[in-house]
XYZ file of C-alpha atoms in Angstrom:
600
model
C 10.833 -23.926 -1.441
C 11.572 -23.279 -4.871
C 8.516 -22.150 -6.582
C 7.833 -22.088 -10.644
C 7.395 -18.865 -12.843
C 3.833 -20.485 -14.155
C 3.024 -20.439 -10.151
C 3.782 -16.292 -9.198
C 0.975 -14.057 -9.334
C 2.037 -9.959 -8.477
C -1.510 -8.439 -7.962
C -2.399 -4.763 -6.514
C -5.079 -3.380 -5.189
C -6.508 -0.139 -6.188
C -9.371 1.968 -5.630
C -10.474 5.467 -4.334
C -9.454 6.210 -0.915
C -11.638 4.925 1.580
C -13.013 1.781 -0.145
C -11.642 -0.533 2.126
C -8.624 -1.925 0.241
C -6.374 -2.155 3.277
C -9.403 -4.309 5.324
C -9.155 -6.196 1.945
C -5.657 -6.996 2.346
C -6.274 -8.401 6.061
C -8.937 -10.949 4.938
C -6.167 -12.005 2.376
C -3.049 -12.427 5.017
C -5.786 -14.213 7.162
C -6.994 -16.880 4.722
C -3.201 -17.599 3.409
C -1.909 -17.534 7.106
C 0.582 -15.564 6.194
C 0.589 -13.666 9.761
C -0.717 -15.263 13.006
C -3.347 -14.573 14.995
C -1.191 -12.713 17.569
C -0.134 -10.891 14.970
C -2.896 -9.999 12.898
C -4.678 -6.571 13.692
C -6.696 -3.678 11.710
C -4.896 -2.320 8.422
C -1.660 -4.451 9.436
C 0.129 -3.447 6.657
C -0.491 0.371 7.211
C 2.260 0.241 9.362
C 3.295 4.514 9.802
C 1.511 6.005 12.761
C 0.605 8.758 10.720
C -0.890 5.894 8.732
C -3.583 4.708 11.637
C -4.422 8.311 12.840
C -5.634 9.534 9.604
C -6.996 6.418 8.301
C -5.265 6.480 4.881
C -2.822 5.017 3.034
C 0.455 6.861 2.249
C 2.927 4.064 1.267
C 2.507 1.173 -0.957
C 3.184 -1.955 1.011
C 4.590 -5.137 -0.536
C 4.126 -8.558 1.301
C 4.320 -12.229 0.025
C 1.535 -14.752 0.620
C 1.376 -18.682 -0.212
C -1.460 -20.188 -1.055
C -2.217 -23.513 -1.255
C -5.573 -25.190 -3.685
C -5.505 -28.679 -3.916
C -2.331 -29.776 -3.177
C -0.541 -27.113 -5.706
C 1.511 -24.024 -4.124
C 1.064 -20.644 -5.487
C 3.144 -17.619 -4.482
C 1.034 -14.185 -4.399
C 2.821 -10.822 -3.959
C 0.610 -8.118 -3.579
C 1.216 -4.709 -3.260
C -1.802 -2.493 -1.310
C -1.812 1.036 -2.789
C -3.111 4.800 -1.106
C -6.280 5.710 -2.599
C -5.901 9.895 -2.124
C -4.743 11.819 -5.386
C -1.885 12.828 -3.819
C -0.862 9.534 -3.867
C -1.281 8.571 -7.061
C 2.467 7.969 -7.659
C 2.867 5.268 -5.525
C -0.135 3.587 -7.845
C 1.230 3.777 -10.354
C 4.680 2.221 -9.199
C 2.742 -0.476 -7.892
C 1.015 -1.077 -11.020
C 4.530 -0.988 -12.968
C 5.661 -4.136 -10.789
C 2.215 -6.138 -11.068
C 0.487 -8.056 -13.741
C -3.255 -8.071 -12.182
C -5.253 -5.963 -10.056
C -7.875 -6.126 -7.849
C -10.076 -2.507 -8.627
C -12.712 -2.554 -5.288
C -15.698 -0.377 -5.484
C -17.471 0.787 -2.305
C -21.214 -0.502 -1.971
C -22.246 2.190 -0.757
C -20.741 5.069 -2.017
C -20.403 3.599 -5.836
C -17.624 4.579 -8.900
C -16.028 7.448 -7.473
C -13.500 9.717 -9.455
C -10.319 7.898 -8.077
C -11.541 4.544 -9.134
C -12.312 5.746 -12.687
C -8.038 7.307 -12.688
C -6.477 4.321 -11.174
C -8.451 2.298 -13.515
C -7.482 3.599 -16.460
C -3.639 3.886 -14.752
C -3.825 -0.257 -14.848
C -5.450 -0.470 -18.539
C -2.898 1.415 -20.054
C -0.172 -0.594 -18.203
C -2.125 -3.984 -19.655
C -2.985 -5.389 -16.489
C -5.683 -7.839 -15.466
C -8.773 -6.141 -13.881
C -11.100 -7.887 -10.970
C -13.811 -5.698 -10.581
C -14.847 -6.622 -6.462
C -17.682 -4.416 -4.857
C -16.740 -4.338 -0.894
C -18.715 -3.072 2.439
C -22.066 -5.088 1.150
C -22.873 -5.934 5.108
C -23.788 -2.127 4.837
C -27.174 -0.990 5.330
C -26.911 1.417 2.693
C -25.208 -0.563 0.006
C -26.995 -0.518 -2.887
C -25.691 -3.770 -4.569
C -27.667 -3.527 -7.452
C -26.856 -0.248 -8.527
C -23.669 -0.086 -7.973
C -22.574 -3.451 -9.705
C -24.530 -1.988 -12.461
C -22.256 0.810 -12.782
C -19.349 -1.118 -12.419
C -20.028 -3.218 -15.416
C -20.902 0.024 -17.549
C -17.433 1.123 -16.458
C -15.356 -1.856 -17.377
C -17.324 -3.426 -19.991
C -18.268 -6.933 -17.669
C -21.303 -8.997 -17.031
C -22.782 -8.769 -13.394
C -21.894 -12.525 -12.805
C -18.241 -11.364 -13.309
C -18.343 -8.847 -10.094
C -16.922 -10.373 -6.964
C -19.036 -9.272 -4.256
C -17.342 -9.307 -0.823
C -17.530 -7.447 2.641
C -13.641 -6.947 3.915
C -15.174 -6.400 7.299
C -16.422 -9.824 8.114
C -14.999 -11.775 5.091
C -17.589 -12.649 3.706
C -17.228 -13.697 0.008
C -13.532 -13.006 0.210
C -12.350 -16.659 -0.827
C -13.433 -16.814 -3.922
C -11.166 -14.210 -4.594
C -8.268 -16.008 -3.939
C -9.038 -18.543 -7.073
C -10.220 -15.644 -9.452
C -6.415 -14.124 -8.302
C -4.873 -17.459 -9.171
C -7.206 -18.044 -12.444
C -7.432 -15.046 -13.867
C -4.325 -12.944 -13.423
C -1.327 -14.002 -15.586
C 1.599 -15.546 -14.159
C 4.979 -12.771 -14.382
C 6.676 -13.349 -18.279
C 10.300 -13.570 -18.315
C 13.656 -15.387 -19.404
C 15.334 -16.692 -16.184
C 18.252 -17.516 -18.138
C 18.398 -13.885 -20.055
C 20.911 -11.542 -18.271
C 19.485 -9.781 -15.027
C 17.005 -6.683 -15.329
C 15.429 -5.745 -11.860
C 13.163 -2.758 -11.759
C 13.475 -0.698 -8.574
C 9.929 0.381 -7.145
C 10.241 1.424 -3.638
C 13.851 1.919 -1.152
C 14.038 2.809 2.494
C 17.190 3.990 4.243
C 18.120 1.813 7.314
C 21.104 3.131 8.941
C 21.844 0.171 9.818
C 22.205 -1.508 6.694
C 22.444 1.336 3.960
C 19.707 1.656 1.450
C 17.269 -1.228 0.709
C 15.795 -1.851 -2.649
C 12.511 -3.340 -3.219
C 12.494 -4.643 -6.831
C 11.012 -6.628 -9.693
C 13.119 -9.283 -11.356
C 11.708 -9.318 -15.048
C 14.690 -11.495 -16.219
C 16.845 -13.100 -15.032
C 17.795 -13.856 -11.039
C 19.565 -12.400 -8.175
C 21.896 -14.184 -5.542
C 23.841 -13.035 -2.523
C 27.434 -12.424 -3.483
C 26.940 -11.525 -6.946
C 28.104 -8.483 -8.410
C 25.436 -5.952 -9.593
C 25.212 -2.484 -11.164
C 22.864 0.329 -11.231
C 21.834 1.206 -14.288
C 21.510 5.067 -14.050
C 24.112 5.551 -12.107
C 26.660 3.150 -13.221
C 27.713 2.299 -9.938
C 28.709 -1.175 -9.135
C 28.008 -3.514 -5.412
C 27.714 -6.586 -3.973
C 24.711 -8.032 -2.923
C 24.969 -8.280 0.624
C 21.467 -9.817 0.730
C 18.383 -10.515 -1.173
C 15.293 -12.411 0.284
C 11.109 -11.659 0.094
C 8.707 -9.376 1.781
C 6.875 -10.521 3.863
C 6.159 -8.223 7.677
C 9.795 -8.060 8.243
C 12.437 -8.999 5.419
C 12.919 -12.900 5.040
C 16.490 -13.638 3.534
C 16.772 -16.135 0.695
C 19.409 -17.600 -1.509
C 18.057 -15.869 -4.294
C 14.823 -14.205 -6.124
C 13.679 -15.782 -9.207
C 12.480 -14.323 -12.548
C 9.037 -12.704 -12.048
C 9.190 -12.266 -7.944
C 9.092 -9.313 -5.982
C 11.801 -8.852 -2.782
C 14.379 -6.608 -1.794
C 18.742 -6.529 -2.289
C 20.619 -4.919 0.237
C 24.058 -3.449 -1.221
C 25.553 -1.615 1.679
C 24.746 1.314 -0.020
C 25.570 4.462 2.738
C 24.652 7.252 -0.112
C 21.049 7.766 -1.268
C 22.306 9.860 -3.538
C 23.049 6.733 -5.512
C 19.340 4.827 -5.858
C 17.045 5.976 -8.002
C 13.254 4.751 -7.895
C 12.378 3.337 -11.447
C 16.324 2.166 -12.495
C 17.167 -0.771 -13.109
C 19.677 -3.499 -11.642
C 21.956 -5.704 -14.013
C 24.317 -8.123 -13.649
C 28.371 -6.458 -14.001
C 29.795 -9.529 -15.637
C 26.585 -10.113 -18.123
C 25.022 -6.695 -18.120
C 21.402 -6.219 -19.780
C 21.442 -4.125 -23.118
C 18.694 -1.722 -22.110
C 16.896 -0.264 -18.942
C 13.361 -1.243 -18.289
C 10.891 0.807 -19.921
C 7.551 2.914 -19.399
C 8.565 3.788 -15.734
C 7.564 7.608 -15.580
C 8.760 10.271 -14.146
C 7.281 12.161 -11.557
C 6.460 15.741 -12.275
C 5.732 17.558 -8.944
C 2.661 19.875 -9.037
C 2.712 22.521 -6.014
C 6.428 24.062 -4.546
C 7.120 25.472 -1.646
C 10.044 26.337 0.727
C 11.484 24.297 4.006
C 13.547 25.779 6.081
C 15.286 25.023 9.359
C 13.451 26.350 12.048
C 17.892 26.882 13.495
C 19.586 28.173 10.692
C 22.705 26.286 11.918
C 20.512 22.993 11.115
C 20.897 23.535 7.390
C 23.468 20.929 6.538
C 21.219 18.823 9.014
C 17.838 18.945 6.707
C 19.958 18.359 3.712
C 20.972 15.015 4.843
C 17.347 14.465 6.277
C 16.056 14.715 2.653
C 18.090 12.701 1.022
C 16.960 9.758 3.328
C 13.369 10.725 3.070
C 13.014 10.775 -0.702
C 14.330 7.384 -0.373
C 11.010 6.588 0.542
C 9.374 8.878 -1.137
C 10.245 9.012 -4.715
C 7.356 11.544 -5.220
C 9.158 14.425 -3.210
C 12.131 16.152 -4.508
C 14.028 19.190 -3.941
C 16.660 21.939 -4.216
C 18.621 24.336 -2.595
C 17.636 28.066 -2.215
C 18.016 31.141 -0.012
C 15.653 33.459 1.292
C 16.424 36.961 2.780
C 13.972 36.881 5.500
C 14.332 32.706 6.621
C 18.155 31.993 5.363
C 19.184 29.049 3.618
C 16.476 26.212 2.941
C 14.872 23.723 0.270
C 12.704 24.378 -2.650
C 10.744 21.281 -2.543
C 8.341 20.001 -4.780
C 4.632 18.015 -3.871
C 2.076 16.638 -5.332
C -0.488 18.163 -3.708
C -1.150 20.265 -0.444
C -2.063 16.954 1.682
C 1.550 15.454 0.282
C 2.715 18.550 2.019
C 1.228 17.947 4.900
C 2.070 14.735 5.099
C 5.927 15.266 4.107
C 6.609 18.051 7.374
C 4.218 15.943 9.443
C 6.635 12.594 8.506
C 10.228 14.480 9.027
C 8.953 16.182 12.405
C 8.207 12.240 13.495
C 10.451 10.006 11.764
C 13.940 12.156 11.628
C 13.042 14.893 14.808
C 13.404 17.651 12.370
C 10.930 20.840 13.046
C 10.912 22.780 9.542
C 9.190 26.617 8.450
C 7.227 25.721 5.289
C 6.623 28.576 3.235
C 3.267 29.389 1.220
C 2.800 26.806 -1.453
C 2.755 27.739 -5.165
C 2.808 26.225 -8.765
C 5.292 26.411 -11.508
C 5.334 29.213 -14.460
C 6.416 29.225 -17.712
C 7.814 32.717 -18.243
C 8.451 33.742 -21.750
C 10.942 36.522 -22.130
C 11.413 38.825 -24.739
C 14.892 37.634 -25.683
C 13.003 34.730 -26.547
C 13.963 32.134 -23.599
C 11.700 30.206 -21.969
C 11.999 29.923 -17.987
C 10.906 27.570 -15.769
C 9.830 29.846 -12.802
C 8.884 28.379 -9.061
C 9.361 31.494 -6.524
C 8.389 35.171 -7.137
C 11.832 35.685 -6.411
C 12.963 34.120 -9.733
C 10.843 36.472 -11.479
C 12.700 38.302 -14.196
C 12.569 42.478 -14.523
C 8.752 43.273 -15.823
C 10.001 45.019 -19.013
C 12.249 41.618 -19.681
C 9.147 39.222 -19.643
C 6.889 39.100 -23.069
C 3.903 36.794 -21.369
C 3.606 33.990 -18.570
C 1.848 30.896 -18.994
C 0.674 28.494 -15.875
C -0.486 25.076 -15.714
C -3.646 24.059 -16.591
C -5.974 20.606 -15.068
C -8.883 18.789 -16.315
C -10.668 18.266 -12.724
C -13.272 15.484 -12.855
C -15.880 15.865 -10.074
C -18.263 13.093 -9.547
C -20.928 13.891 -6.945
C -24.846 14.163 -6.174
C -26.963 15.862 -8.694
C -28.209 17.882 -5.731
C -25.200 19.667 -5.493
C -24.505 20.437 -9.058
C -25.372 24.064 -8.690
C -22.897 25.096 -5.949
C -19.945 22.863 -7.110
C -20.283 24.713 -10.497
C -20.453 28.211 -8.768
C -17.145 27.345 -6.709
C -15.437 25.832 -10.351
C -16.739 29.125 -12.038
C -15.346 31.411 -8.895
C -11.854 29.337 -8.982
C -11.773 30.502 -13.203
C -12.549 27.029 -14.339
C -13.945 26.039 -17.639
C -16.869 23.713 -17.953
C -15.951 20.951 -20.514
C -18.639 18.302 -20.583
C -20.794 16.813 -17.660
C -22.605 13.626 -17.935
C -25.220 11.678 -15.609
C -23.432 8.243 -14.308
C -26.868 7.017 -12.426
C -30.092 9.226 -12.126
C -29.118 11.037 -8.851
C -25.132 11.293 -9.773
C -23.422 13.692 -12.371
C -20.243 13.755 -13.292
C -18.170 17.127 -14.139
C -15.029 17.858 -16.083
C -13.677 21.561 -16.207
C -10.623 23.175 -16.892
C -8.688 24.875 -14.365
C -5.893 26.950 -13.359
C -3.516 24.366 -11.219
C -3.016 27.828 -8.707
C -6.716 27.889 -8.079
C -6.671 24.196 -6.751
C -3.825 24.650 -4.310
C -4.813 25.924 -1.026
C -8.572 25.020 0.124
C -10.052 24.290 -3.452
C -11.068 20.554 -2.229
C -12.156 21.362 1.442
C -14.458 23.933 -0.007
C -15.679 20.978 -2.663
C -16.327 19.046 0.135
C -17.615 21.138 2.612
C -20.606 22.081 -0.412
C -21.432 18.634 -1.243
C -21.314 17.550 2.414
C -18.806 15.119 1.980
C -20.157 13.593 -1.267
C -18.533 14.633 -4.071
C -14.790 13.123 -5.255
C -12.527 14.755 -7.105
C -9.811 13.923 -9.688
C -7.254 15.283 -11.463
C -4.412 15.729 -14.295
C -2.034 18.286 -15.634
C -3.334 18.956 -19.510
C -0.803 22.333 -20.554
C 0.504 25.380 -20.032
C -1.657 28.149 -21.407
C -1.526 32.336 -20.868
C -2.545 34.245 -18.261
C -2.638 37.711 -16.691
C -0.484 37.139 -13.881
C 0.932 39.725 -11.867
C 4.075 39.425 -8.900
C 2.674 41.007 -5.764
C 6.039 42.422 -4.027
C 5.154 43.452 0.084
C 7.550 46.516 0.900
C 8.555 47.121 4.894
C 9.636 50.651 5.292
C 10.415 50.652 1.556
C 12.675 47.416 1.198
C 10.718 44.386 -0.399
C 10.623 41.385 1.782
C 11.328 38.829 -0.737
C 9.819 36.170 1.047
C 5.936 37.296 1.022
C 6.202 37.922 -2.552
C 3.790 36.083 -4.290
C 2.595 35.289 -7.979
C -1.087 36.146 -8.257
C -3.474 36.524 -10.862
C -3.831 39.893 -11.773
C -8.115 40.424 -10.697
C -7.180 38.640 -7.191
C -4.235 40.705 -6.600
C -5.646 44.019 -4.858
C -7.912 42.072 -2.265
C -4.939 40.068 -1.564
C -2.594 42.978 -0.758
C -4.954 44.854 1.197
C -5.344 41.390 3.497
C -1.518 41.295 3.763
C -0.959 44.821 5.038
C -3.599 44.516 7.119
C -2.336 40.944 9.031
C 1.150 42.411 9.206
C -0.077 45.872 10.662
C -1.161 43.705 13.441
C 1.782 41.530 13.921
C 4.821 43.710 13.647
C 6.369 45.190 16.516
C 6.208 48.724 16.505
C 9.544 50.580 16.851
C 11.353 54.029 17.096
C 9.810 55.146 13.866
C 6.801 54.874 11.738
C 7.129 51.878 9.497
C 5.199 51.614 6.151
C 3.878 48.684 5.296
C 3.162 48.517 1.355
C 1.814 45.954 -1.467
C 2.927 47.114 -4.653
C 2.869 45.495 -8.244
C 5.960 46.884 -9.905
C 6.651 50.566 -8.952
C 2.346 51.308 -8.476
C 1.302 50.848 -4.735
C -1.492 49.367 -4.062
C -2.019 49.091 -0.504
C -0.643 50.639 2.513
C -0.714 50.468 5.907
C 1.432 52.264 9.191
C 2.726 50.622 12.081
C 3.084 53.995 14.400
C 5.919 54.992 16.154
C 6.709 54.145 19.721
C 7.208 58.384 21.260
C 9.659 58.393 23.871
C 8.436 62.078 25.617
C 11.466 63.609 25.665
C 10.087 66.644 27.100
C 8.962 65.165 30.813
C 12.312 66.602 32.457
C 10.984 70.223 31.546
C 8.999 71.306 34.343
C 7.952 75.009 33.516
C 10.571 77.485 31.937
C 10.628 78.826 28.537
C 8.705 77.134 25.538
C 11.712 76.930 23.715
C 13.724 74.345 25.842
C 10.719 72.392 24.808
C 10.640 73.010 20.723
C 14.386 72.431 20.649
C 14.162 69.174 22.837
C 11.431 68.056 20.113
C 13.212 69.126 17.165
C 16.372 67.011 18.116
C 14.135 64.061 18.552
C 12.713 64.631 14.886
C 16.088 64.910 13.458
C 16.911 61.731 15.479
C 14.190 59.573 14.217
C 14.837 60.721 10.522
C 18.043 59.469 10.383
C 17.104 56.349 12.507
C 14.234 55.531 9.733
C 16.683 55.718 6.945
C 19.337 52.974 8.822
C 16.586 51.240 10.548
C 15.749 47.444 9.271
C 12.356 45.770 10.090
C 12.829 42.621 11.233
C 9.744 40.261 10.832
C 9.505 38.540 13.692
C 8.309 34.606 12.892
C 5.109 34.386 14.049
C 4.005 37.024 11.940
C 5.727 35.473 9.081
C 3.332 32.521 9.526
C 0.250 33.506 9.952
C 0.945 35.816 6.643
C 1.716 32.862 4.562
C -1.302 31.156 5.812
C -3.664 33.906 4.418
C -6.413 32.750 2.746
C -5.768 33.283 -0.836
């Protein structure tokens, strides 16, 4: 069925995590019967295990409904987003491919920090906004309230707020008209030469790499031959067709629709999320535009748990930043683990999620080393380096001042929790900026803060405080100085490059003194005393001795003279002096872990 450009409507739906935008999405497949009732189940299109168990959203998920309203056909792709910060990437792919969204606001829990950042993610994209308040079967919703901050947030009357409950559906319908009445239909040229943008692939090994695109002008059919724009490279389309659950081929996809083009692509190497796909006999001047880059915020190392499993990972990766165009990486060695990744996150949960995902989806059991953020270190040759391991450090008397990444957090949470969430900012170095009351009993903060600060428990402490209350929110603003120091842990004198770390110069003493302590109890004693030291340049700062197993070489002397004895003892002493000075200490891995898990 061949549908018009004036009938398409691309719509996402975005709000903080927890709002209920995946129920959402179920009422919608329901009252389109796009799926059957066989079919149909909670958060359908949360289709990852991982997905279910946690209760959030990690991927995006395209799927294609039709809608019929008196007699006329309309074609609705919508695209369900995550809601968690770390996530934030896929929104704002999602939002690149859509011309409307859907921004749903908890009853009961009201504008939360996530809802304000994905809101103003869609404004500055131009899209369409339907403000819907959701869960108002709740006992606690306060409908009142809530759609009054909703209104002071966008601007909109309180007729204009859809209010629905995703649970039992109730009020949901009307929401399929406002969709169809209110959000654009897709603008385009179908005769102009072909520009796809690229917003999501997944390897199938199978198949080869399938893209999930965005014709903007244009159209693609089977056979033709297409190129990539960023790569050059050049293919045939194998197949193209719409998403709905599983991929339904198609003779083509029209200007302004959302599907996918399989290529045969074997290399993922050669798709890049965000390029654009042209025709090879008319080719498109220009790639699409105002598709951003991702800049990853917190790095840390994977390696194979078998070092023989190296070439292994690498091929893992490249398949799993298919899917996730958030995640990247590089190659790097480590004297203590071998050869691994330096890979790059958005945030600790992304981490989580990433080494959760490849132990599931590819059978591959990585070490993950302790996360940090990237430096600017300005030398005093006058280079600028970008700095992401200790390692990487240059010599202290080459380095003229380091600089690390600053946020603006945004907190939203109750007023009676104002005074410990601004203790726990002030503790993490943060720097209040402005704070301002959104309803009587909820404040909202905005400080400035070191990114390294945020990284390990910073938002299970927030909402352990709060008691679950408060949200939190955040951007990259600049680099700016700081007194930064690299914390080097020495094992009978030789650093151990792998528990260096880059730590603020106040934190850096309490931090040593934990490490020597945890490894004190965790490496195996030997032949000979071994040292363990923290030191910051050549100054120690911390030491602690893992004593010497004695072997009592004296037990075959029973009685005689004393000096059988003495020389018996002074052989020994001669033996484990030269035995300290070849002897290595080899960290075995447990007690690697549980070191990198310190609590900074």
């Amino acid at each position: 069925m061949c549908l018009l450009m004036k009938d398409i409507r691309n719509f996402c739906i975005i709000a903080h995590i927890d709002h209920g935008k995946s129920t959402l999405a179920d009422r919608l497949l329901e009252l389109t019967r796009t799926l059957s009732e066989r079919d149909m189940e909670n958060q359908v299109l949360d289709d990852m295990d991982l997905e279910k168990e946690k209760g959030i959203t990690i991927k995006s998920h395209a799927i294609q409904m039709l809608y019929n309203r008196g007699g006329q056909t309309y074609r609705l792709n919508l695209i369900d987003t995550p809601g968690h910060v770390d996530f934030s990437y896929e929104v704002s792919r999602s939002i690149a491919s859509c011309e409307g969204a859907l921004l749903v606001v908890d009853a009961t829990q009201g504008v939360q920090a996530q809802t304000i950042s994905n809101l103003y993610m869609a404004i500055d994209h131009g899209l369409e906004i339907i403000p819907v308040l959701n869960k108002i079967d709740m006992d606690s919703a306060q409908v009142e309230l809530v759609t009054d901050e909703v209104c002071e947030l966008l601007g909109c009357k309180p007729e204009e707020v859809y209010k629905v409950s995703a649970r039992t559906g109730e009020g949901v319908a009307p929401l399929l008209d406002a969709i169809v009445d209110k959000i654009p239909a897709p603008e385009g040229d179908p005769e102009a030469p072909l520009q796809a943008l690229i917003f999501d692939s997944v390897f199938n090994p199978f198949r080869g790499v399938i893209a999930y695109c965005k014709v903007v002008n244009g159209n693609i059919r089977k056979g033709e031959k297409v190129k990539f724009f960023a790569t050059g490279m050049e293919y045939e389309v194998e197949e193209v067709g719409v998403l709905k659950m599983k991929l339904v081929p198609s003779a083509e996809i029209g200007c302004g629709d959302v599907g996918y083009v399989i290529t045969g692509i074997k290399s993922a190497a050669e798709v890049k999320v965000g390029d654009t796909i042209t025709h090879v006999s008319d080719p498109c001047s220009e790639a699409i535009a105002g598709f951003e880059e991702v800049k990853p915020m917190v790095f840390a190392g994977m390696y194979p748990v078998q070092a023989d499993k190296f070439e292994e990972l690498r091929s893992v990766l490249e398949k799993f930043q298919l899917n996730d165009a958030s995640f990247v990486y590089e190659p790097e060695s480590s004297l203590a683990l071998g050869s691994g990744f330096r890979c790059g996150f958005l945030g600790l949960l992304h981490l989580e999620i990433v080494q959760e995902r490849l132990f599931r989806e590819f059978d591959m059991d990585v070490i993950t080393t302790v996360p940090n953020v990237s430096y600017k270190v300005y030398t005093t040759q006058g280079e600028v380096i970008d700095v992401h391991n200790p390692s990487g450090l240059p010599a202290p008397t080459l380095i003229d001042h380091i600089e690390e990444p600053y946020i603006r957090a945004q907190i939203i949470s109750k007023s009676e929790f104002f005074g410990p969430i601004m203790k726990l900012c002030l503790d993490r170095r943060g720097t209040l900026r402005g704070q301002h009351y959104i309803t009587a009993d909820r404040v909202e903060l905005n400080y400035d803060m070191p990114l390294s600060e945020i990284v390990f428990d910073f938002y299970d402490r927030l909402k352990t405080i709060s008691k679950g209350y408060a949200s939190f929110d955040y951007h990259i603003t600049d680099y700016r100085p700081a007194k930064l120091v690299k914390l080097d842990i020495l094992l009978n004198g030789e650093p151990a490059d792998a528990l260096s770390t880059l730590i603020h110069e106040d934190n850096a003493y309490d931090l040593g003194r934990k490490m020597c302590v945890k490894l004190k109890e965790l490496i195996p004693r030997q032949q000979f005393d071994i040292p363990i030291q923290a030191a910051i340049g050549a100054k120690i700062i911390a030491r602690e001795t893992v004593k010497q197993v004695r072997k009592d070489v004296t037990a075959k002397c029973y009685g005689g003279d004393v000096t059988r004895k003495r020389k018996l003892l002074e052989k020994q002493k001669e033996g484990k002096k030269r035995m300290r000075q070849i002897g290595t200490v080899q960290v075995p891995q447990s007690a690697f872990m549980a070191v990198l898990k310190l609590d900074s």
